[in-house]
Amino acid sequence: MSSTSTGKRSLQPKAGRASKKFRFNPEEAKENARQFDQLKLKLATAYNDFIASCQELLTRSSQYGDILKAIDLDLAGNKDKNCSVSTLFLVAALGLDGIDALRMAEHLVPKSFCNLRSNYITRIVNHVAKAEVVNNQNLQQFQNIASHINFFKREVATTGFEEDLQQLSQIAGKAYMAFVAPPVSTCLNYHCKLHKTEGSLSVHNSDINVTVHSLNGPVVASKVSLRCKECFTNYNHTWYGNHSSGERLYPEKVPLIEISNVSYAERKLHQWFVNLSLHSWTSFSAFAECYYHVHLDKYNDPISGVCNELTRVHVSDMFFNGELEEEHRSNTSFEWTKLRKQDREDRLKEVVENMVGISYPHVPTKECTEKACGSCWTIDGNWKLNFPHCMFPVHVSTPDFPALNIPDVCTSQPINSYTAFCENHCKIATDRGYPTGVTDFLKFVNKKANEDHIVDCVTTDTSATSSVSGKNTHLLTVLDDTTLANSTSCNKDLGRSNRLRHWSRGHLFICRPCGHIDYWQPLYKSESPSQVFVAVVQWLYDTLQTVPESEWKDIVLAYDAMCKLDGLLVASKPLPLPKPFDEMWTSIQKVIDTFHFKNHTDPVCITKYNPSKILEQHPQLNFMCCEQTFVWLSRYKKIVCSMSKNHHLFFLHRLVTRRNLYTKLCHENGRKPLLPKAKEAQVKESKEADTK
């Protein structure tokens, strides 16, 4: 079969057609080689220029490198071709600077800025990109495209854009460095028809400039507040509500603490001050001065804008607002209310009335087990932390109880630092024609500020009950006879001082050997055995609720005046408590701590309350835990003694709470809690007493 019949082409040359012979031309080959070398050199040069430009682009700013890597990953990992094309379109439209600025602006400007948000983002992107790449018409399109790119979902810091944002703020006359807005964009009112509905909130007040104080210094920020279109609930950064339904805090913490309507503080700054105060005794004034001098350049920088200075009052408001919020969130019994300054005093008073005189929870650790923390406590009074109280004499008695041998003082807070009486007693004194000012009242009586003289000039009020009696009022019935059964010859001074106005004597503390503060209670006029007995019995009754009765005999209480406390007639009688708690005082062991034992020379004290027998059972027992705590606590004298009663007690309550938390964290992490060192003489005397 021929090749034509099979359809295959013949490989043989056709007849009559001569084959073309190749002729080698050396000149032409040489020219081609020369042109090839030139082309290769151009390609190598272009490649090197391309690599150099890429390296320059990547090293010029690490942000560009992140952008290119992120976009490359998005394109490589995204199977949606339309999304890849959109990503390339976004790169081409905005450029690297525009993309970086858009990502930063998306995270910087809160969504709760509503219709103002697009204007802020447009100005930021165009200013950073130095071109009009974004307007109100195409911004929404760019945002929709960016929402599909993982790179835009990562939060970016504004560190590299501070100069651009400061310049923009100066040009626009508005703050672009930071933004303060409500943390929600929908209505939270359950009774509202637009509850959890997008677009239910609108801008209520136009954006204003406020100052945000942070660890990096003050910065001017733009602030807006919102209002629901349906129920007219107002939404601020730290609270929401209205006058009719009430104002309350958000369920979750917000990034800032409100100092005033135009000043805010970051929570990290609040925590920084609290820890400085806890470990270095920093006052409000000292922190304000340090903050001002550290960030003095920002206050004097015209580009940064005019910042409100962080004053002593601002630091005080930051502390009390922040700590009061912490107290509210940790205690569900308190009402969630906005911390207005006029309402804050009522909240502080409520916390003080509910928290002072209670036991602080203790979580045992290995350190506690070694020091017999669950069976030994030390009691002592601190006389250096005082606060002024009402000068109106009040006999602490009611028709239901007999006369009690406890201080006849009104423990309420005076109206202000110039007033001698509390609000109720000011009205009584005014009705009786007595002046209410401290100086005027003392001139009126024409005598020194001594309580005995004041009693002769002002009729006492027998219908009020003093707070020194604690919460368990049924314990008061046993104090109708608080005299000593047997007098002793000890050198213990119970302390009583005369001052211009009436001040508390100090505070009674009960501490564990590990350093945990279990309980504290204010003392009035003196560290009298009656006050101490009521406080100790109240604390002991709460503590023994979880201790089996068979272990009560192992409980040890150490007090520097235990001879006077146990010598009360009431201490030898059964307490008016349900069984078996009526016999709890006589069931426990009572000693004098080693630090004060040397001051007791009476033979009864040496034999009956000698701590040596307890040290034989617990060699690691730390009887100096109260004294060590007082070395730390007494350094707050200049700070807390200048406060009013409610501020004083709340400040002390938060100090004890945070000190206990710090002690617990140290023990859990194998660290020793830091305490100021006592005088070497005191430590030496204590060691000598331990060896006796």
XYZ file of C-alpha atoms in Angstrom:
692
model
C 0.000 0.000 0.000
C 1.354 3.344 -0.978
C 1.951 6.152 1.498
C -0.786 8.222 -0.065
C -3.352 5.500 0.532
C -2.494 5.280 4.260
C -2.703 9.062 4.770
C 0.879 9.335 6.016
C 3.190 11.972 4.696
C 6.274 10.668 2.892
C 9.612 11.557 4.431
C 11.403 11.418 1.093
C 12.060 14.668 -0.751
C 9.999 15.240 -3.798
C 11.587 14.772 -7.104
C 12.805 17.853 -8.856
C 13.231 19.916 -5.579
C 16.810 20.437 -4.428
C 17.556 20.639 -0.648
C 18.753 24.047 0.772
C 22.255 23.899 2.136
C 23.131 25.806 5.383
C 25.981 28.204 5.006
C 27.853 29.294 8.163
C 28.588 33.010 8.326
C 31.234 33.825 10.989
C 30.490 37.532 10.978
C 26.799 36.994 11.518
C 27.436 34.524 14.360
C 29.788 36.953 16.001
C 27.212 39.730 15.806
C 24.501 37.481 17.254
C 26.746 36.514 20.166
C 27.504 40.144 20.858
C 23.799 41.061 20.875
C 23.020 38.108 23.165
C 25.681 39.221 25.647
C 24.222 42.735 25.654
C 20.705 41.367 26.225
C 21.909 39.140 29.056
C 23.661 42.101 30.670
C 20.512 44.211 30.432
C 18.444 41.430 31.965
C 20.920 40.973 34.795
C 20.989 44.726 35.425
C 17.197 44.923 35.399
C 16.950 41.937 37.746
C 19.452 43.443 40.153
C 17.601 46.779 40.075
C 14.328 44.976 40.751
C 15.788 43.056 43.708
C 17.370 46.223 45.081
C 14.103 48.149 44.820
C 12.213 45.339 46.537
C 14.758 45.170 49.319
C 14.646 48.935 49.708
C 10.856 48.792 49.861
C 10.892 46.062 52.484
C 13.582 47.638 54.642
C 12.171 51.161 54.393
C 9.230 50.161 56.562
C 8.428 46.842 58.161
C 4.755 47.629 57.615
C 5.211 47.330 53.872
C 6.780 43.943 54.355
C 3.797 42.831 56.408
C 1.449 44.178 53.764
C 3.160 42.385 50.895
C 3.433 39.130 52.826
C -0.182 39.314 53.956
C -1.477 40.113 50.485
C 0.650 37.340 49.020
C -0.760 34.858 51.535
C -4.299 36.032 50.883
C -3.870 35.628 47.134
C -2.156 32.264 47.472
C -4.604 30.822 49.976
C -7.790 32.266 48.539
C -9.540 30.045 46.023
C -12.020 32.768 45.096
C -10.688 34.402 41.935
C -13.037 37.343 42.291
C -11.649 38.077 45.755
C -8.089 37.855 44.436
C -8.917 40.291 41.670
C -10.557 42.602 44.223
C -7.443 42.454 46.370
C -5.250 43.415 43.449
C -7.695 46.182 42.620
C -7.436 47.509 46.184
C -3.645 47.493 45.971
C -3.719 49.313 42.672
C -6.275 51.867 43.846
C -4.843 52.784 47.231
C -1.197 51.839 47.060
C 0.806 50.521 49.966
C 0.504 53.711 52.014
C -3.242 53.865 51.433
C -3.764 50.209 52.375
C -1.781 50.615 55.582
C -3.646 53.809 56.450
C -7.025 52.223 55.741
C -6.260 49.272 57.991
C -5.087 51.569 60.780
C -8.102 53.860 60.451
C -10.537 50.925 60.492
C -9.218 49.861 63.890
C -8.652 53.377 65.240
C -12.075 54.930 64.624
C -14.802 53.045 66.561
C -17.829 51.786 64.689
C -20.027 53.524 67.246
C -19.047 56.869 65.699
C -21.926 56.146 63.280
C -22.127 58.564 60.344
C -19.078 60.510 61.546
C -16.855 57.469 61.115
C -16.586 57.651 57.315
C -15.490 61.287 57.454
C -12.711 60.520 59.933
C -11.467 57.498 57.964
C -11.477 59.437 54.677
C -9.417 62.273 56.120
C -6.917 59.876 57.718
C -6.363 57.752 54.586
C -5.986 60.717 52.243
C -3.607 62.512 54.592
C -1.351 59.491 55.135
C -1.402 58.489 51.438
C -0.802 62.152 50.460
C -3.408 61.819 47.709
C -7.176 61.928 47.316
C -7.527 58.165 46.955
C -10.676 57.833 49.067
C -13.948 59.760 49.139
C -17.384 59.229 50.636
C -18.554 57.476 47.451
C -15.873 54.769 47.115
C -15.017 54.293 50.803
C -17.853 51.816 51.308
C -16.658 49.804 48.310
C -13.096 49.715 49.672
C -14.371 48.675 53.107
C -16.398 45.830 51.620
C -13.369 44.573 49.709
C -11.140 44.889 52.788
C -13.573 42.871 54.907
C -12.692 39.745 52.850
C -8.937 40.121 53.375
C -7.463 38.549 56.497
C -4.768 41.202 56.592
C -7.314 43.898 57.459
C -8.731 41.887 60.340
C -5.486 42.146 62.291
C -5.274 45.064 64.676
C -2.475 47.540 63.997
C -0.835 50.012 66.370
C -0.763 53.729 65.600
C 2.897 54.034 66.572
C 4.110 54.648 63.029
C 1.359 57.172 62.293
C 1.642 59.494 65.298
C 3.282 62.306 63.341
C 0.726 62.104 60.527
C -2.204 62.046 62.956
C -0.815 64.994 64.919
C -0.392 67.017 61.753
C -3.904 66.132 60.629
C -5.299 67.122 64.035
C -3.579 70.480 63.799
C -4.858 71.087 60.262
C -8.437 69.953 60.859
C -8.822 71.438 64.329
C -10.145 68.095 65.616
C -8.475 65.242 67.449
C -7.445 62.288 65.282
C -4.989 60.662 67.721
C -7.606 58.764 69.741
C -11.362 58.316 69.917
C -13.732 57.907 72.860
C -17.126 56.395 72.128
C -19.658 53.988 73.629
C -18.640 50.304 73.371
C -21.963 49.396 71.717
C -23.636 50.349 68.450
C -27.132 48.986 69.206
C -29.647 49.700 71.973
C -29.318 47.587 75.145
C -32.759 48.406 76.530
C -34.774 45.158 76.593
C -38.053 47.080 76.520
C -37.106 49.062 73.438
C -38.575 48.116 70.045
C -35.123 48.634 68.474
C -33.317 46.390 70.978
C -30.175 44.924 69.366
C -31.154 46.487 66.036
C -28.464 47.907 63.780
C -28.833 51.624 63.241
C -30.887 52.142 66.394
C -28.360 54.606 67.829
C -27.500 58.017 66.463
C -25.032 60.714 67.500
C -26.530 62.693 70.372
C -23.757 65.207 71.079
C -21.359 66.443 68.430
C -17.768 65.280 68.676
C -15.726 67.233 71.211
C -12.086 67.134 72.242
C -11.227 65.386 75.513
C -7.971 64.342 77.164
C -7.032 60.686 77.618
C -4.237 60.049 80.115
C -2.241 56.916 79.334
C 1.084 55.383 80.297
C 2.619 57.051 77.250
C 1.340 60.470 78.249
C -1.742 62.597 77.624
C -3.382 62.660 74.221
C -6.280 64.671 72.835
C -9.155 62.473 71.637
C -12.504 62.971 69.914
C -15.545 61.939 71.930
C -19.167 61.333 70.954
C -22.204 60.114 72.851
C -25.167 58.275 71.322
C -28.902 58.111 71.902
C -31.492 55.535 70.923
C -33.975 56.778 68.315
C -36.864 54.937 69.957
C -36.456 54.909 73.787
C -34.058 57.902 74.036
C -31.551 56.001 76.172
C -28.224 57.838 76.316
C -24.972 55.969 75.734
C -21.682 57.364 77.004
C -18.303 55.638 77.045
C -18.608 54.338 80.616
C -22.376 54.282 81.286
C -25.783 54.190 79.628
C -29.342 55.041 80.645
C -31.393 58.142 81.394
C -32.824 59.972 84.370
C -36.139 58.127 84.287
C -34.859 54.533 83.999
C -31.569 55.111 85.827
C -27.962 55.141 84.664
C -25.742 52.100 84.974
C -22.375 50.661 84.008
C -21.901 48.375 81.015
C -21.801 44.620 81.740
C -18.189 44.461 80.572
C -15.299 46.748 81.426
C -14.526 49.563 79.001
C -10.931 50.556 78.149
C -11.097 53.916 79.923
C -12.054 55.210 83.366
C -14.043 58.427 83.404
C -12.463 61.182 85.490
C -14.752 63.959 84.269
C -16.710 64.806 81.144
C -13.516 65.959 79.418
C -10.864 63.765 81.079
C -10.357 60.006 80.949
C -7.648 57.602 82.088
C -6.546 54.260 80.708
C -7.032 51.289 83.003
C -3.327 50.482 82.780
C -2.567 53.912 84.235
C -5.013 53.215 87.055
C -3.388 49.846 87.752
C 0.038 51.468 87.641
C -0.951 54.018 90.279
C -2.609 51.388 92.489
C 0.534 49.254 92.504
C 2.766 52.262 93.105
C 0.584 53.208 96.040
C 0.578 49.625 97.307
C 4.353 49.145 97.261
C 5.859 52.659 97.366
C 3.178 54.680 99.217
C 2.651 57.115 96.342
C 0.101 59.823 97.098
C -2.298 61.464 94.679
C -0.222 64.648 94.591
C 3.084 62.834 94.077
C 1.747 60.774 91.188
C 0.251 63.864 89.512
C 3.546 65.754 89.769
C 5.594 62.816 88.454
C 3.214 62.314 85.550
C 3.388 66.000 84.626
C 7.184 66.200 84.668
C 7.671 62.945 82.757
C 5.314 64.067 79.973
C 6.093 67.778 80.113
C 7.046 67.818 76.416
C 3.556 66.721 75.396
C 1.879 69.422 77.456
C 4.024 72.101 75.786
C 3.861 70.648 72.262
C 1.533 72.803 70.115
C 1.087 69.999 67.586
C -0.323 67.642 70.222
C -3.065 70.094 71.094
C -4.114 71.500 74.431
C -4.282 68.726 77.070
C -5.939 68.961 80.458
C -3.328 68.483 83.148
C -3.595 65.406 85.376
C -4.032 67.050 88.765
C -4.231 65.632 92.272
C -8.023 65.740 92.088
C -7.962 63.832 88.787
C -5.769 61.091 90.271
C -8.090 60.859 93.261
C -11.150 60.560 91.006
C -9.368 57.968 88.877
C -8.591 55.869 91.951
C -11.998 56.041 93.604
C -13.947 55.575 90.357
C -11.773 52.670 89.246
C -11.687 50.928 92.622
C -15.392 51.490 93.224
C -16.130 49.857 89.873
C -13.891 46.917 90.820
C -15.791 46.632 94.093
C -19.126 46.661 92.286
C -18.096 44.023 89.779
C -16.681 41.715 92.464
C -19.758 42.030 94.670
C -23.054 41.266 92.959
C -25.084 42.657 95.860
C -24.299 46.223 94.834
C -26.447 48.053 92.332
C -24.940 48.766 88.924
C -25.054 52.535 88.901
C -23.179 55.231 87.110
C -20.352 56.697 89.177
C -21.409 60.310 89.152
C -19.401 62.352 91.632
C -22.511 63.384 93.567
C -23.672 59.742 93.661
C -20.201 58.321 94.272
C -20.153 59.446 97.891
C -23.343 57.481 98.530
C -21.808 54.419 96.878
C -18.644 54.788 98.974
C -20.714 55.032 102.123
C -22.662 51.935 101.103
C -19.462 49.946 100.510
C -17.969 51.096 103.810
C -21.080 50.127 105.763
C -21.189 46.675 104.163
C -17.501 45.776 103.913
C -15.821 47.232 107.021
C -15.896 44.705 109.839
C -16.084 41.568 107.697
C -13.554 38.780 107.251
C -11.507 38.720 104.065
C -11.465 35.319 102.312
C -8.224 33.376 102.573
C -6.953 30.690 100.200
C -4.435 28.396 101.984
C -1.061 27.787 100.349
C 2.004 25.727 101.243
C 3.393 28.706 103.129
C 0.236 28.826 105.239
C 0.516 25.184 106.232
C 4.090 25.606 107.429
C 3.174 28.597 109.617
C 0.000 27.158 111.204
C -2.061 29.730 109.374
C -5.416 28.111 110.028
C -5.068 27.864 113.803
C -3.171 30.979 114.951
C -4.055 34.663 114.663
C -2.486 37.835 116.026
C -4.529 40.841 117.147
C -3.193 44.367 117.502
C -4.246 47.991 117.206
C -2.734 50.573 114.878
C -2.979 54.115 116.267
C -1.421 56.019 113.361
C -4.277 55.893 110.853
C -7.088 58.183 112.010
C -10.010 60.104 110.573
C -12.198 62.911 111.951
C -15.744 62.170 113.027
C -18.698 64.099 114.396
C -18.095 65.969 117.674
C -21.658 65.587 118.863
C -21.688 63.320 121.956
C -23.985 60.334 121.606
C -24.653 57.805 124.338
C -24.673 54.484 122.522
C -27.817 53.061 123.995
C -31.331 52.195 122.914
C -34.455 51.255 124.874
C -33.821 47.620 123.934
C -30.321 47.439 125.420
C -28.843 48.521 128.733
C -26.095 51.108 128.999
C -22.917 49.903 127.350
C -19.399 50.690 128.349
C -18.290 51.620 124.832
C -17.362 55.078 123.450
C -20.217 57.582 123.563
C -19.343 59.211 120.233
C -21.093 59.806 116.958
C -19.074 57.963 114.340
C -20.663 59.710 111.353
C -18.630 61.807 108.948
C -18.703 65.619 109.349
C -20.214 67.563 106.483
C -16.820 69.030 105.557
C -13.439 69.791 107.073
C -14.701 73.043 108.627
C -17.828 71.592 110.238
C -17.837 70.054 113.697
C -20.894 67.820 113.245
C -22.486 65.453 110.784
C -25.524 66.469 108.775
C -28.120 65.270 111.305
C -26.386 66.766 114.314
C -25.746 70.036 112.477
C -29.507 70.483 112.269
C -29.887 69.702 115.975
C -27.076 72.085 116.946
C -28.497 74.840 114.739
C -31.958 74.444 116.254
C -30.425 74.783 119.728
C -28.490 77.893 118.750
C -25.020 76.345 118.743
C -22.472 77.199 116.040
C -21.543 74.270 113.766
C -18.049 75.297 112.683
C -15.143 73.717 114.551
C -13.451 76.979 115.502
C -16.703 78.803 116.215
C -17.973 75.957 118.363
C -14.770 75.830 120.425
C -14.913 79.586 120.897
C -18.518 79.214 121.938
C -17.690 76.804 124.734
C -14.606 78.946 125.485
C -12.620 75.888 126.434
C -10.142 73.467 124.883
C -11.261 70.729 122.532
C -11.965 68.180 125.230
C -14.943 65.882 124.964
C -15.818 66.153 128.644
C -16.290 69.914 128.289
C -18.325 69.569 125.113
C -20.737 67.177 126.807
C -21.613 69.911 129.317
C -22.571 72.322 126.522
C -24.490 70.045 124.167
C -27.344 67.794 125.181
C -26.541 64.225 124.263
C -28.608 62.111 121.913
C -29.580 58.727 123.376
C -31.533 57.443 120.399
C -28.590 56.682 118.097
C -26.503 53.546 118.045
C -22.777 53.792 117.306
C -21.174 51.722 114.584
C -18.413 50.577 116.947
C -20.711 47.822 118.167
C -20.502 45.934 114.884
C -23.256 44.073 113.027
C -24.124 41.393 115.620
C -26.212 43.542 117.942
C -27.185 40.528 120.061
C -23.624 40.540 121.379
C -24.213 43.937 122.976
C -26.333 42.465 125.741
C -23.254 40.918 127.328
C -21.456 44.252 127.632
C -23.509 45.659 130.469
C -20.597 44.756 132.698
C -17.270 45.377 130.932
C -15.200 46.042 134.020
C -12.063 44.104 134.798
C -12.476 41.128 137.077
C -8.949 41.518 138.438
C -6.751 44.562 137.979
C -3.218 43.970 136.730
C 0.012 45.910 136.989
C 0.881 45.773 133.282
C 2.431 48.750 131.511
C 0.081 48.575 128.531
C -1.153 52.004 127.416
C -4.585 51.850 125.783
C -4.100 55.336 124.352
C -6.243 58.414 124.309
C -5.279 61.777 122.856
C -6.908 65.225 122.765
C -6.969 67.118 119.474
C -8.763 70.101 118.003
C -11.571 67.996 116.610
C -12.682 64.458 117.349
C -10.562 61.820 115.636
C -10.756 58.062 115.707
C -8.110 56.261 117.763
C -7.002 53.958 114.958
C -7.889 50.492 113.714
C -7.900 46.988 115.165
C -6.325 44.339 112.913
C -6.404 40.541 113.012
C -3.702 38.923 110.861
C -2.597 35.402 109.999
C 1.057 34.318 110.349
C 1.415 34.229 106.540
C 0.675 37.974 106.335
C -2.954 37.726 105.264
C -5.156 40.396 106.876
C -8.285 38.633 108.096
C -10.191 41.465 109.710
C -10.017 45.124 110.696
C -12.312 47.533 112.510
C -12.068 51.244 113.437
C -11.414 52.178 117.061
C -12.826 55.286 118.758
C -11.445 57.305 121.702
C -9.127 54.498 122.845
C -8.249 50.858 122.324
C -10.632 49.890 125.078
C -11.104 46.209 125.965
C -14.858 46.520 125.365
C -14.395 47.606 121.726
C -11.762 44.962 121.111
C -13.851 42.229 122.714
C -16.922 43.003 120.583
C -14.836 43.040 117.390
C -12.922 39.854 118.233
C -16.042 37.918 119.255
C -17.818 39.012 116.084
C -14.854 37.900 113.936
C -14.413 34.665 115.912
C -18.079 33.750 115.522
C -17.816 34.093 111.712
C -14.483 32.266 111.530
C -15.467 29.228 113.601
C -18.465 28.502 111.395
C -16.230 26.277 109.229
C -14.084 24.853 112.056
C -15.229 21.665 113.854
C -15.889 22.101 117.544
C -13.338 19.431 118.388
C -10.584 21.660 116.901
C -11.467 24.819 118.829
C -9.007 23.934 121.568
C -6.203 24.262 118.988
C -7.172 27.825 118.013
C -4.688 30.400 119.331
C -5.305 34.150 119.648
C -2.370 36.427 120.471
C -2.969 39.984 121.667
C -0.686 42.455 123.379
C -3.342 43.223 126.035
C -4.835 39.749 126.319
C -4.729 39.985 130.102
C -7.110 42.945 130.029
C -9.278 41.440 127.303
C -9.650 38.065 128.984
C -9.982 39.764 132.357
C -13.379 41.270 131.510
C -16.217 39.843 133.563
C -18.151 39.175 130.397
C -15.318 36.962 129.104
C -15.938 34.411 131.828
C -19.657 34.080 131.097
C -21.393 32.192 128.280
C -22.026 34.385 125.237
C -25.592 35.020 123.978
C -24.977 32.846 120.931
C -26.436 29.510 119.839
C -24.682 26.463 121.172
C -21.856 25.564 120.994
C -20.688 29.093 120.099
C -21.683 30.405 123.518
C -18.570 28.686 124.920
C -16.177 29.500 122.074
C -14.239 32.192 123.979
C -13.394 29.854 126.840
C -12.583 26.990 124.447
C -9.719 28.663 122.547
C -6.154 29.362 123.704
C -5.194 32.970 124.482
C -1.640 34.297 124.769
C 0.304 37.548 124.598
C 2.396 37.915 121.468
C 6.153 37.659 121.876
C 6.799 41.210 120.719
C 4.854 42.751 123.627
C 5.310 40.007 126.209
C 8.321 41.778 127.724
C 6.068 44.670 128.817
C 3.944 42.381 130.999
C 5.439 41.989 134.458
C 2.412 40.705 136.319
C 2.827 37.069 137.473
C -0.605 36.183 136.064
C 0.444 37.339 132.595
C 3.731 35.456 132.741
C 2.127 32.166 133.741
C -1.294 32.243 132.071
C -0.569 34.025 128.762
C 3.011 32.962 128.097
C 3.531 32.332 124.324
C 6.420 29.891 124.835
C 4.082 26.904 125.087
C 2.590 27.753 121.699
C 6.032 28.144 120.122
C 6.908 24.637 121.235
C 3.988 23.314 119.206
C 4.529 25.653 116.228
C 8.214 26.678 115.963
C 7.580 28.494 112.647
C 4.756 30.593 114.072
C 5.087 34.279 113.234
C 3.708 36.363 116.113
C 5.065 39.534 114.473
C 2.691 39.424 111.514
C 0.679 42.394 112.814
C 3.791 44.446 113.550
C 5.175 43.665 110.092
C 1.874 44.689 108.552
C 1.887 47.930 110.547
C 5.369 48.835 109.324
C 3.910 48.773 105.803
C 0.526 50.227 106.702
C 1.674 53.086 108.940
C 3.481 54.735 106.050
C 0.074 55.720 104.670
C -0.448 58.065 107.631
C 0.093 61.281 105.673
C -2.194 60.038 102.907
C -5.221 58.592 104.675
C -5.266 60.997 107.631
C -6.028 63.832 105.216
C -9.141 62.050 103.905
C -12.694 62.151 105.122
C -14.077 59.132 106.953
C -15.706 57.395 103.975
C -12.701 57.984 101.719
C -10.359 56.856 104.509
C -12.194 53.592 105.177
C -12.724 52.787 101.487
C -9.068 53.495 100.672
C -7.991 51.222 103.523
C -10.440 48.509 102.460
C -9.069 48.472 98.914
C -5.486 48.482 100.231
C -6.204 45.418 102.364
C -7.964 43.670 99.479
C -5.085 44.229 97.080
C -2.460 43.462 99.738
C -4.082 40.095 100.417
C -4.184 39.362 96.696
C -0.508 40.282 96.370
C 0.406 38.018 99.317
C -1.522 35.133 97.791
C 0.144 35.525 94.377
C 3.600 35.661 95.986
C 3.014 32.441 97.925
C 1.636 30.655 94.856
C 4.709 31.625 92.831
C 7.259 30.792 95.511
C 8.065 34.421 96.314
C 8.242 36.156 99.662
C 5.917 39.170 99.972
C 7.852 42.399 100.170
C 7.462 44.264 103.472
C 9.471 47.175 104.879
C 12.060 46.014 107.365
C 11.359 46.790 110.996
C 14.024 48.354 113.157
C 16.826 45.990 114.046
C 16.241 46.605 117.743
C 12.637 45.484 117.459
C 13.576 42.337 115.587
C 16.333 41.572 118.091
C 13.991 42.010 121.038
C 11.427 39.789 119.390
C 13.988 37.025 118.800
C 15.155 37.243 122.389
C 11.572 36.928 123.585
C 11.059 33.882 121.371
C 13.981 32.091 122.979
C 12.749 32.667 126.528
